């Protein structure tokens, strides 16, 4: 008898789930323990395994779509079984009708065009919803041009969401017949992104009602074709070095093990990294670890006397503006400042860096000291949740990184359990990938505290806006050599100013002051971190 599988509740705060990827299709055999799908919650993406054996008869949520907890996710039963009663009268598609479903889907999305307007074998690909808050996507880069042959799994484009730039792979084989969005252009979720089908097929009428710039479609295609000749070599380089082909399971294993996928040699088709590559990975020297940063050219803004210019906002900058405004006006900020003697920290850093293959920065030391201080002051590692305060069980520190589009905050998970060298390597890796737009959305989620450091720019002191849902953020200034009073005498010393911005709803003044006192002790006497 057929079994209905509902959208699971994978976290306490989860109200709906998004199907990031289906690992089984309608008609596939499913065994107990098989990964059925990847479910994206409000916290992370988790594998969802089947507890039932049979045939996948019905998919209640399309890949990329979201549904409420306890709604129908899938139905598993015997092949050919009638499940119309379980789907509210909508007969489940059989294995042989999968193609029909994929052809009918574009018809619903384009609404106005009749069925005859989608030629046989043609697939309409729409702008995917890559995050819960995404309403539109921007094509950061096309990896295929009109007329190129596309295979299933090929990297089609890079889509910039409100959180990060993500690779978008094709699920179909064929020829790219049309690009619905120009490179650098944006379009709403579910609008036509691309059309793939047999070579020579006329698709001029497909998606016409939704094409925002139908009159410019032909010049766009001509521009894309011209790009093929001009940028053939660079495109090949960027697809091979800036982005890594990796299976979802291998990617998850690499994240769990802390493996840099850029240093892994893939054994799958076309060099794709698979599960066994991560399992058998042996760390090696990484001479090109900082290579991605070289490709991150800052946005050039030229000054012309008497002439105003404009720069369109990226999705990242729009969301930064929205989130910071919400934080500043909703959380009652207050600020605590302290000046720290860094003489012993400077000596400790010199000794640590004298060890072979070891090089840490003052920022790494501050991150480590902050993580240990948060252990002793869990109230600072908490979040406001309306009618309650959530005390976080993990210490995940977000490190603010400046990029051409603004500011992103990659997160070091379980920072208090990391060594200096692990912190240093992780910060360098994520900062490099942030500047080349290589960070994934889940690498910027889950922070419980944030740090912003402008000391390298000579800024002595400043205050920051809290990165919600955190309740505090630490602002780090430059180390300044100046006269100080020590044992009743004026001597030359090295000091650094720290500013702590707190959400008064969660962190009281005394609590924030005690946290800064502990942090000051750790930095002024680095050996106390070992106690």
Short mmCIF file of C-alpha atoms in Angstrom, two decimals:
data_model
loop_
_atom_site.label_atom_id
_atom_site.label_comp_id
_atom_site.label_asym_id
_atom_site.label_seq_id
_atom_site.Cartn_x
_atom_site.Cartn_y
_atom_site.Cartn_z
CA UNK A 1 0.00 0.00 0.00
CA UNK A 2 1.26 3.48 -0.86
CA UNK A 3 2.78 5.59 1.94
CA UNK A 4 2.55 9.39 2.11
CA UNK A 5 5.80 11.08 3.18
CA UNK A 6 5.34 14.56 4.61
CA UNK A 7 7.72 17.50 4.85
CA UNK A 8 9.70 16.80 8.04
CA UNK A 9 10.32 19.29 10.84
CA UNK A 10 14.13 19.30 10.94
CA UNK A 11 14.59 22.13 13.44
CA UNK A 12 12.61 23.70 16.28
CA UNK A 13 12.07 26.92 14.34
CA UNK A 14 11.27 25.33 10.99
CA UNK A 15 7.84 26.11 9.56
CA UNK A 16 8.51 25.18 5.95
CA UNK A 17 11.17 23.33 4.00
CA UNK A 18 12.64 23.79 0.57
CA UNK A 19 13.66 20.88 -1.66
CA UNK A 20 17.20 21.83 -2.62
CA UNK A 21 17.65 18.68 -4.71
CA UNK A 22 15.80 15.45 -5.47
CA UNK A 23 18.02 12.37 -5.51
CA UNK A 24 15.18 10.18 -6.82
CA UNK A 25 12.77 10.76 -9.70
CA UNK A 26 9.23 9.55 -10.22
CA UNK A 27 9.43 5.90 -11.23
CA UNK A 28 12.75 5.23 -9.45
CA UNK A 29 13.10 2.35 -7.03
CA UNK A 30 13.65 3.47 -3.45
CA UNK A 31 15.22 1.40 -0.68
CA UNK A 32 15.13 2.06 3.04
CA UNK A 33 18.06 4.36 3.87
CA UNK A 34 18.32 5.84 0.35
CA UNK A 35 18.74 9.62 0.23
CA UNK A 36 15.43 10.80 -1.17
CA UNK A 37 16.11 14.54 -1.25
CA UNK A 38 18.09 17.40 0.25
CA UNK A 39 15.86 19.60 2.39
CA UNK A 40 16.86 23.20 3.08
CA UNK A 41 15.60 24.44 6.43
CA UNK A 42 15.95 27.83 8.09
CA UNK A 43 19.35 26.69 9.38
CA UNK A 44 21.01 24.26 6.97
CA UNK A 45 20.62 21.80 4.11
CA UNK A 46 20.08 18.23 5.34
CA UNK A 47 19.87 14.87 3.61
CA UNK A 48 16.43 13.26 3.97
CA UNK A 49 16.47 9.46 3.87
CA UNK A 50 13.57 7.19 3.00
CA UNK A 51 12.22 4.88 5.69
CA UNK A 52 10.11 3.01 3.16
CA UNK A 53 10.89 0.68 0.25
CA UNK A 54 9.02 0.82 -3.04
CA UNK A 55 8.68 3.03 -6.11
CA UNK A 56 8.55 6.82 -6.03
CA UNK A 57 5.06 7.47 -7.41
CA UNK A 58 4.53 11.13 -6.71
CA UNK A 59 6.56 14.26 -5.93
CA UNK A 60 4.59 16.86 -3.99
CA UNK A 61 7.22 19.61 -4.08
CA UNK A 62 9.28 20.45 -7.13
CA UNK A 63 13.04 20.85 -6.87
CA UNK A 64 13.69 24.41 -5.73
CA UNK A 65 10.18 24.73 -4.33
CA UNK A 66 9.09 25.11 -0.71
CA UNK A 67 6.23 23.65 1.30
CA UNK A 68 4.89 23.83 4.84
CA UNK A 69 5.91 21.27 7.44
CA UNK A 70 3.66 18.18 7.35
CA UNK A 71 2.45 18.85 3.80
CA UNK A 72 2.82 16.08 1.20
CA UNK A 73 6.44 15.72 0.13
CA UNK A 74 6.27 12.42 -1.76
CA UNK A 75 4.35 9.18 -2.12
CA UNK A 76 6.05 5.77 -2.27
CA UNK A 77 4.23 2.54 -3.12
CA UNK A 78 4.00 -0.30 -5.62
CA UNK A 79 4.71 0.42 -9.28
CA UNK A 80 1.51 1.28 -11.16
CA UNK A 81 -0.52 1.70 -7.95
CA UNK A 82 -3.45 4.15 -8.10
CA UNK A 83 -2.78 7.00 -5.67
CA UNK A 84 -5.32 9.54 -6.92
CA UNK A 85 -7.08 9.37 -3.55
CA UNK A 86 -3.90 10.42 -1.75
CA UNK A 87 -3.19 13.39 -4.00
CA UNK A 88 -6.59 15.01 -3.79
CA UNK A 89 -7.71 13.62 -7.13
CA UNK A 90 -4.58 14.60 -9.03
CA UNK A 91 -3.23 11.41 -10.48
CA UNK A 92 0.43 10.91 -9.85
CA UNK A 93 2.62 10.91 -12.91
CA UNK A 94 3.93 7.52 -13.85
CA UNK A 95 7.53 6.84 -14.73
CA UNK A 96 6.85 7.14 -18.41
CA UNK A 97 5.15 10.51 -18.06
CA UNK A 98 8.08 12.35 -16.52
CA UNK A 99 8.88 14.03 -19.83
CA UNK A 100 5.28 15.07 -20.21
CA UNK A 101 5.35 16.72 -16.79
CA UNK A 102 8.51 18.64 -17.64
CA UNK A 103 6.88 19.87 -20.85
CA UNK A 104 3.69 20.89 -19.05
CA UNK A 105 5.55 22.82 -16.36
CA UNK A 106 6.85 25.56 -18.68
CA UNK A 107 3.31 25.96 -20.06
CA UNK A 108 2.02 26.84 -16.62
CA UNK A 109 4.87 29.24 -16.01
CA UNK A 110 4.49 31.11 -19.27
CA UNK A 111 0.70 31.17 -18.77
CA UNK A 112 -0.32 32.90 -21.97
CA UNK A 113 1.38 30.76 -24.65
CA UNK A 114 -0.61 27.80 -25.93
CA UNK A 115 0.75 24.23 -25.73
CA UNK A 116 1.79 24.36 -29.37
CA UNK A 117 4.22 27.19 -28.63
CA UNK A 118 6.63 24.83 -26.83
CA UNK A 119 8.11 22.62 -29.56
CA UNK A 120 8.77 18.95 -28.88
CA UNK A 121 11.99 18.26 -27.00
CA UNK A 122 12.37 21.87 -25.85
CA UNK A 123 12.88 22.58 -22.13
CA UNK A 124 12.18 25.98 -20.57
CA UNK A 125 14.45 26.68 -17.58
CA UNK A 126 13.19 29.28 -15.14
CA UNK A 127 15.04 31.47 -12.66
CA UNK A 128 15.44 29.22 -9.60
CA UNK A 129 14.64 30.22 -6.02
CA UNK A 130 18.02 29.60 -4.37
CA UNK A 131 17.20 31.01 -0.94
CA UNK A 132 14.08 31.53 1.17
CA UNK A 133 14.29 35.31 0.86
CA UNK A 134 15.11 35.42 -2.84
CA UNK A 135 12.60 37.22 -5.08
CA UNK A 136 14.83 37.77 -8.09
CA UNK A 137 18.18 36.55 -9.34
CA UNK A 138 20.99 38.19 -11.25
CA UNK A 139 23.06 36.34 -13.86
CA UNK A 140 26.61 37.06 -12.70
CA UNK A 141 28.12 35.03 -15.54
CA UNK A 142 26.97 32.76 -18.37
CA UNK A 143 29.16 29.67 -18.82
CA UNK A 144 27.28 28.66 -21.98
CA UNK A 145 26.44 30.86 -24.96
CA UNK A 146 23.57 30.57 -27.43
CA UNK A 147 24.38 27.70 -29.79
CA UNK A 148 26.59 25.81 -27.32
CA UNK A 149 25.93 22.13 -26.63
CA UNK A 150 24.77 21.52 -23.05
CA UNK A 151 24.93 18.24 -21.16
CA UNK A 152 23.19 17.28 -17.94
CA UNK A 153 25.37 18.49 -15.06
CA UNK A 154 27.14 21.18 -17.10
CA UNK A 155 27.56 24.54 -15.38
CA UNK A 156 25.07 26.79 -17.17
CA UNK A 157 25.43 30.05 -15.28
CA UNK A 158 26.35 31.72 -12.00
CA UNK A 159 23.29 33.15 -10.27
CA UNK A 160 23.68 35.96 -7.75
CA UNK A 161 21.07 35.82 -5.01
CA UNK A 162 20.49 38.04 -2.00
CA UNK A 163 23.06 35.96 -0.11
CA UNK A 164 25.75 34.65 -2.44
CA UNK A 165 26.70 33.66 -5.97
CA UNK A 166 25.80 30.04 -6.71
CA UNK A 167 26.52 27.73 -9.59
CA UNK A 168 23.46 26.66 -11.60
CA UNK A 169 23.73 23.34 -13.40
CA UNK A 170 21.67 22.12 -16.33
CA UNK A 171 19.38 19.13 -15.83
CA UNK A 172 18.90 18.63 -19.56
CA UNK A 173 20.85 17.68 -22.67
CA UNK A 174 20.62 19.74 -25.85
CA UNK A 175 21.65 23.07 -27.33
CA UNK A 176 21.25 26.43 -25.60
CA UNK A 177 18.69 28.09 -27.85
CA UNK A 178 17.99 31.23 -25.86
CA UNK A 179 19.23 33.23 -22.88
CA UNK A 180 16.25 34.84 -21.15
CA UNK A 181 18.45 37.14 -19.06
CA UNK A 182 21.59 38.91 -20.25
CA UNK A 183 24.82 38.58 -18.30
CA UNK A 184 24.65 41.17 -15.52
CA UNK A 185 20.86 41.40 -15.80
CA UNK A 186 18.28 40.40 -13.20
CA UNK A 187 14.90 38.68 -13.45
CA UNK A 188 12.16 37.59 -11.01
CA UNK A 189 12.09 34.03 -9.69
CA UNK A 190 10.24 31.65 -12.08
CA UNK A 191 10.72 33.87 -15.12
CA UNK A 192 12.43 32.41 -18.21
CA UNK A 193 16.16 32.01 -17.64
CA UNK A 194 17.10 29.84 -20.63
CA UNK A 195 15.70 27.49 -23.25
CA UNK A 196 17.40 24.22 -24.22
CA UNK A 197 16.39 21.92 -27.07
CA UNK A 198 17.39 20.41 -30.41
CA UNK A 199 19.67 22.54 -32.59
CA UNK A 200 17.85 24.81 -35.05
CA UNK A 201 14.52 24.80 -33.18
CA UNK A 202 12.56 28.07 -33.44
CA UNK A 203 11.81 29.23 -29.88
CA UNK A 204 11.14 32.90 -30.62
CA UNK A 205 7.55 32.62 -29.34
CA UNK A 206 8.37 30.68 -26.19
CA UNK A 207 8.20 32.85 -23.08
CA UNK A 208 7.32 35.97 -25.10
CA UNK A 209 4.68 37.26 -22.61
CA UNK A 210 7.23 37.19 -19.77
CA UNK A 211 10.15 38.58 -21.69
CA UNK A 212 10.70 42.01 -20.18
CA UNK A 213 12.88 43.08 -23.09
CA UNK A 214 11.51 41.18 -26.08
CA UNK A 215 12.59 43.89 -28.47
CA UNK A 216 16.21 43.53 -27.36
CA UNK A 217 16.26 39.75 -27.51
CA UNK A 218 17.90 39.55 -30.90
CA UNK A 219 20.71 42.00 -30.10
CA UNK A 220 21.27 40.04 -26.87
CA UNK A 221 21.72 36.82 -28.82
CA UNK A 222 24.04 38.55 -31.27
CA UNK A 223 26.02 39.92 -28.35
CA UNK A 224 26.26 36.44 -26.83
CA UNK A 225 27.46 34.99 -30.14
CA UNK A 226 30.07 37.74 -30.44
CA UNK A 227 31.27 36.92 -26.95
CA UNK A 228 31.88 33.35 -28.01
CA UNK A 229 34.73 34.41 -30.29
CA UNK A 230 36.12 37.15 -28.07
CA UNK A 231 36.03 35.29 -24.75
CA UNK A 232 36.38 31.66 -25.66
CA UNK A 233 39.68 31.11 -23.86
CA UNK A 234 38.92 33.15 -20.70
CA UNK A 235 35.58 31.39 -20.26
CA UNK A 236 37.29 28.05 -20.29
CA UNK A 237 39.80 29.23 -17.73
CA UNK A 238 37.24 30.63 -15.32
CA UNK A 239 35.05 27.56 -15.44
CA UNK A 240 37.97 25.35 -14.60
CA UNK A 241 39.58 27.43 -11.87
CA UNK A 242 36.93 29.66 -10.24
CA UNK A 243 34.31 26.93 -9.90
CA UNK A 244 34.71 23.29 -8.92
CA UNK A 245 32.51 20.45 -10.22
CA UNK A 246 31.45 18.42 -7.18
CA UNK A 247 28.54 16.18 -6.25
CA UNK A 248 26.21 17.41 -3.46
CA UNK A 249 27.17 14.52 -1.15
CA UNK A 250 30.89 15.12 -1.70
CA UNK A 251 30.40 18.84 -1.06
CA UNK A 252 28.64 18.11 2.25
CA UNK A 253 31.39 15.67 3.29
CA UNK A 254 34.07 18.25 2.41
CA UNK A 255 32.34 20.90 4.53
CA UNK A 256 32.03 18.51 7.48
CA UNK A 257 35.70 17.51 7.26
CA UNK A 258 36.99 21.01 6.53
CA UNK A 259 38.48 19.94 3.18
CA UNK A 260 39.29 22.66 0.64
CA UNK A 261 37.63 21.35 -2.52
CA UNK A 262 39.94 23.48 -4.67
CA UNK A 263 42.80 21.16 -3.68
CA UNK A 264 40.95 17.89 -4.42
CA UNK A 265 41.52 16.04 -7.70
CA UNK A 266 38.18 14.69 -8.97
CA UNK A 267 37.94 11.16 -10.36
CA UNK A 268 34.41 11.46 -11.73
CA UNK A 269 33.26 12.36 -15.22
CA UNK A 270 35.05 15.49 -16.54
CA UNK A 271 37.03 15.73 -13.30
CA UNK A 272 33.93 15.95 -11.07
CA UNK A 273 34.67 15.41 -7.37
CA UNK A 274 32.74 12.47 -5.91
CA UNK A 275 32.37 10.82 -2.50
CA UNK A 276 35.44 8.58 -2.71
CA UNK A 277 37.67 11.57 -3.58
CA UNK A 278 36.81 13.23 -0.25
CA UNK A 279 37.16 9.94 1.65
CA UNK A 280 40.62 9.32 0.17
CA UNK A 281 41.80 12.94 0.30
CA UNK A 282 45.26 13.52 1.76
CA UNK A 283 46.19 17.13 2.63
CA UNK A 284 48.97 18.53 0.44
CA UNK A 285 50.69 21.81 -0.18
CA UNK A 286 48.36 24.43 -1.65
CA UNK A 287 50.48 26.85 -3.66
CA UNK A 288 47.46 28.32 -5.41
CA UNK A 289 45.33 28.80 -2.30
CA UNK A 290 45.11 32.54 -2.81
CA UNK A 291 44.62 32.42 -6.56
CA UNK A 292 40.87 33.17 -6.50
CA UNK A 293 41.54 36.51 -4.80
CA UNK A 294 43.47 37.69 -7.85
CA UNK A 295 40.31 37.41 -9.96
CA UNK A 296 38.33 39.62 -7.59
CA UNK A 297 38.85 43.01 -9.19
CA UNK A 298 37.28 45.89 -7.25
CA UNK A 299 34.47 47.85 -8.83
CA UNK A 300 36.16 50.67 -10.75
CA UNK A 301 34.48 54.04 -10.29
CA UNK A 302 36.12 56.74 -12.39
CA UNK A 303 35.88 60.43 -11.58
CA UNK A 304 34.87 62.77 -14.38
CA UNK A 305 34.74 66.48 -13.60
CA UNK A 306 31.20 67.81 -13.76
CA UNK A 307 29.66 64.45 -14.72
CA UNK A 308 27.49 62.37 -12.37
CA UNK A 309 27.61 58.60 -12.79
CA UNK A 310 25.50 55.74 -11.48
CA UNK A 311 26.28 52.20 -10.38
CA UNK A 312 23.31 49.78 -10.26
CA UNK A 313 23.01 48.03 -6.90
CA UNK A 314 23.86 44.35 -6.80
CA UNK A 315 21.60 41.87 -5.00
CA UNK A 316 24.21 41.66 -2.24
CA UNK A 317 24.26 45.42 -1.63
CA UNK A 318 20.47 45.64 -1.66
CA UNK A 319 20.16 42.97 1.00
CA UNK A 320 22.98 44.54 3.06
CA UNK A 321 21.08 47.83 3.07
CA UNK A 322 17.86 46.11 4.08
CA UNK A 323 19.32 43.97 6.86
CA UNK A 324 21.45 46.73 8.41
CA UNK A 325 18.53 49.15 8.39
CA UNK A 326 16.33 46.56 10.10
CA UNK A 327 19.05 45.91 12.69
CA UNK A 328 19.75 49.57 13.46
CA UNK A 329 16.10 50.54 13.83
CA UNK A 330 14.81 47.39 15.57
CA UNK A 331 17.63 46.56 18.01
CA UNK A 332 18.42 49.17 20.72
CA UNK A 333 22.18 49.50 20.27
CA UNK A 334 24.58 50.70 22.94
CA UNK A 335 28.38 50.72 22.90
CA UNK A 336 31.18 49.78 25.30
CA UNK A 337 34.80 50.65 24.61
CA UNK A 338 38.05 49.45 26.15
CA UNK A 339 41.76 50.02 25.48
CA UNK A 340 44.05 46.98 25.65
CA UNK A 341 47.81 46.71 26.14
CA UNK A 342 49.01 44.45 23.33
CA UNK A 343 52.70 44.13 24.31
CA UNK A 344 52.43 40.52 25.50
CA UNK A 345 50.20 39.59 22.57
CA UNK A 346 52.87 40.90 20.19
CA UNK A 347 55.52 38.78 21.93
CA UNK A 348 53.25 35.70 21.88
CA UNK A 349 52.59 36.13 18.16
CA UNK A 350 56.32 36.35 17.40
CA UNK A 351 56.96 33.10 19.28
CA UNK A 352 54.09 31.29 17.56
CA UNK A 353 55.16 32.47 14.10
CA UNK A 354 58.72 31.30 14.77
CA UNK A 355 57.42 27.73 14.58
CA UNK A 356 57.80 25.93 11.21
CA UNK A 357 54.94 26.40 8.73
CA UNK A 358 53.05 28.66 11.14
CA UNK A 359 51.86 32.20 10.51
CA UNK A 360 48.98 33.77 12.39
CA UNK A 361 47.71 37.33 12.52
CA UNK A 362 46.52 39.49 15.42
CA UNK A 363 43.03 39.07 13.99
CA UNK A 364 43.33 35.28 14.44
CA UNK A 365 44.36 35.82 18.07
CA UNK A 366 41.40 38.15 18.67
CA UNK A 367 38.97 35.63 17.14
CA UNK A 368 40.32 32.83 19.34
CA UNK A 369 40.25 34.97 22.51
CA UNK A 370 36.70 36.14 21.71
CA UNK A 371 35.47 32.56 21.23
CA UNK A 372 36.88 31.45 24.60
CA UNK A 373 35.44 34.57 26.31
CA UNK A 374 32.00 33.71 24.90
CA UNK A 375 32.19 30.36 26.70
CA UNK A 376 32.30 32.22 30.02
CA UNK A 377 29.62 34.73 29.02
CA UNK A 378 26.92 32.74 27.16
CA UNK A 379 24.44 35.63 27.43
CA UNK A 380 26.52 37.52 24.84
CA UNK A 381 26.24 34.43 22.60
CA UNK A 382 22.44 34.68 22.53
CA UNK A 383 19.69 35.99 20.25
CA UNK A 384 16.44 37.90 20.72
CA UNK A 385 13.39 35.95 19.50
CA UNK A 386 10.40 38.13 20.35
CA UNK A 387 8.98 36.49 23.47
CA UNK A 388 12.17 34.62 24.42
CA UNK A 389 15.96 34.72 24.31
CA UNK A 390 17.75 31.85 22.55
CA UNK A 391 21.03 30.85 24.18
CA UNK A 392 23.13 29.33 21.40
CA UNK A 393 24.74 25.93 22.03
CA UNK A 394 27.58 26.54 19.57
CA UNK A 395 30.00 29.42 19.27
CA UNK A 396 30.04 30.41 15.59
CA UNK A 397 31.89 33.65 14.91
CA UNK A 398 31.16 35.66 11.78
CA UNK A 399 34.10 37.61 10.38
CA UNK A 400 33.17 40.69 8.33
CA UNK A 401 34.91 40.74 4.93
CA UNK A 402 34.86 43.70 2.54
CA UNK A 403 34.07 42.85 -1.09
CA UNK A 404 33.50 45.13 -4.11
CA UNK A 405 29.71 44.86 -3.61
CA UNK A 406 29.81 45.74 0.09
CA UNK A 407 30.23 43.46 3.07
CA UNK A 408 29.71 39.74 3.70
CA UNK A 409 30.13 37.76 6.92
CA UNK A 410 31.49 34.23 6.46
CA UNK A 411 31.11 32.09 9.57
CA UNK A 412 33.65 29.98 11.47
CA UNK A 413 31.63 27.11 12.93
CA UNK A 414 32.54 25.98 16.48
CA UNK A 415 35.28 28.60 16.68
CA UNK A 416 36.08 27.84 20.32
CA UNK A 417 37.23 24.35 19.31
CA UNK A 418 39.57 25.58 16.56
CA UNK A 419 43.32 26.11 16.91
CA UNK A 420 45.14 29.28 15.84
CA UNK A 421 46.30 27.62 12.62
CA UNK A 422 42.80 26.33 11.80
CA UNK A 423 41.34 29.79 12.37
CA UNK A 424 44.06 31.39 10.22
CA UNK A 425 43.58 28.93 7.34
CA UNK A 426 39.77 29.20 7.43
CA UNK A 427 39.74 33.00 7.52
CA UNK A 428 42.18 33.27 4.60
CA UNK A 429 40.24 30.71 2.54
CA UNK A 430 36.81 32.25 3.12
CA UNK A 431 38.03 35.82 2.69
CA UNK A 432 39.64 34.87 -0.62
CA UNK A 433 36.50 33.13 -1.87
CA UNK A 434 34.29 35.96 -0.62
CA UNK A 435 36.18 38.44 -2.81
CA UNK A 436 35.80 36.16 -5.84
CA UNK A 437 32.10 35.51 -5.03
CA UNK A 438 32.86 31.87 -4.33
CA UNK A 439 31.18 31.57 -0.93
CA UNK A 440 28.06 29.44 -0.58
CA UNK A 441 24.98 30.64 1.27
CA UNK A 442 25.40 28.10 4.10
CA UNK A 443 28.91 29.45 4.78
CA UNK A 444 27.39 32.80 5.74
CA UNK A 445 24.61 31.45 7.98
CA UNK A 446 24.48 30.42 11.62
CA UNK A 447 26.71 33.06 13.24
CA UNK A 448 26.19 33.70 16.96
CA UNK A 449 28.64 36.63 17.28
CA UNK A 450 30.46 38.85 14.78
CA UNK A 451 33.81 40.63 14.54
CA UNK A 452 34.70 43.59 12.29
CA UNK A 453 38.36 44.62 12.05
CA UNK A 454 39.48 47.88 10.41
CA UNK A 455 42.82 48.00 12.17
CA UNK A 456 44.72 47.23 8.98
CA UNK A 457 43.43 50.53 7.58
CA UNK A 458 44.81 52.51 10.54
CA UNK A 459 41.38 53.12 12.10
CA UNK A 460 41.87 53.49 15.86
CA UNK A 461 38.27 53.14 17.00
CA UNK A 462 34.82 52.74 15.44
CA UNK A 463 31.40 51.23 16.12
CA UNK A 464 29.52 48.63 14.06
CA UNK A 465 25.90 47.72 13.42
CA UNK A 466 24.87 44.38 14.93
CA UNK A 467 24.60 41.52 12.45
CA UNK A 468 21.23 40.06 13.43
CA UNK A 469 20.21 37.63 14.82
CA UNK A 470 23.42 38.17 16.85
CA UNK A 471 23.10 40.29 19.98
CA UNK A 472 26.60 41.82 19.79
CA UNK A 473 29.44 42.69 17.41
CA UNK A 474 33.07 43.51 18.26
CA UNK A 475 34.84 46.33 16.41
CA UNK A 476 38.65 46.05 16.36
CA UNK A 477 40.92 49.03 15.83
CA UNK A 478 44.59 49.40 14.94
CA UNK A 479 47.50 48.66 17.29
CA UNK A 480 49.05 52.04 18.08
CA UNK A 481 52.48 52.68 19.60
CA UNK A 482 52.20 55.51 22.14
CA UNK A 483 53.23 56.63 25.63
CA UNK A 484 51.49 54.74 28.45
CA UNK A 485 51.76 54.75 32.23
CA UNK A 486 53.28 51.54 33.61
CA UNK A 487 54.25 51.07 37.26
CA UNK A 488 54.03 54.81 37.79
CA UNK A 489 56.31 55.65 34.87
CA UNK A 490 55.66 56.83 31.33
CA UNK A 491 56.92 54.24 28.84
CA UNK A 492 56.33 53.37 25.19
CA UNK A 493 53.62 50.75 24.75
CA UNK A 494 51.33 49.21 22.12
CA UNK A 495 47.60 49.63 22.64
CA UNK A 496 44.47 48.61 20.75
CA UNK A 497 40.91 49.84 21.20
CA UNK A 498 37.92 47.51 21.09
CA UNK A 499 34.29 48.61 20.79
CA UNK A 500 31.43 46.25 21.63
CA UNK A 501 27.98 47.05 20.21
CA UNK A 502 25.24 45.26 22.17
CA UNK A 503 21.50 44.68 21.77
CA UNK A 504 20.12 45.97 25.08
CA UNK A 505 17.17 43.57 24.86
CA UNK A 506 19.58 40.66 25.37
CA UNK A 507 22.86 41.97 26.81
CA UNK A 508 22.76 44.29 29.80
CA UNK A 509 25.53 46.85 30.33
CA UNK A 510 27.14 44.91 33.19
CA UNK A 511 27.12 41.69 31.17
CA UNK A 512 28.79 43.36 28.20
CA UNK A 513 31.38 44.99 30.48
CA UNK A 514 32.23 41.66 32.13
CA UNK A 515 32.69 40.06 28.70
CA UNK A 516 35.10 42.81 27.66
CA UNK A 517 37.03 42.40 30.93
CA UNK A 518 37.49 38.68 30.22
CA UNK A 519 38.52 39.38 26.62
CA UNK A 520 40.97 42.00 27.84
CA UNK A 521 42.56 39.49 30.24
CA UNK A 522 43.01 36.93 27.45
CA UNK A 523 44.68 39.42 25.10
CA UNK A 524 46.87 41.11 27.68
CA UNK A 525 47.96 37.73 29.10
CA UNK A 526 47.72 35.22 26.20
CA UNK A 527 48.82 32.28 28.41
CA UNK A 528 45.49 32.52 30.28
CA UNK A 529 43.82 31.05 27.17
CA UNK A 530 45.39 27.73 28.17
CA UNK A 531 43.69 27.70 31.59
#
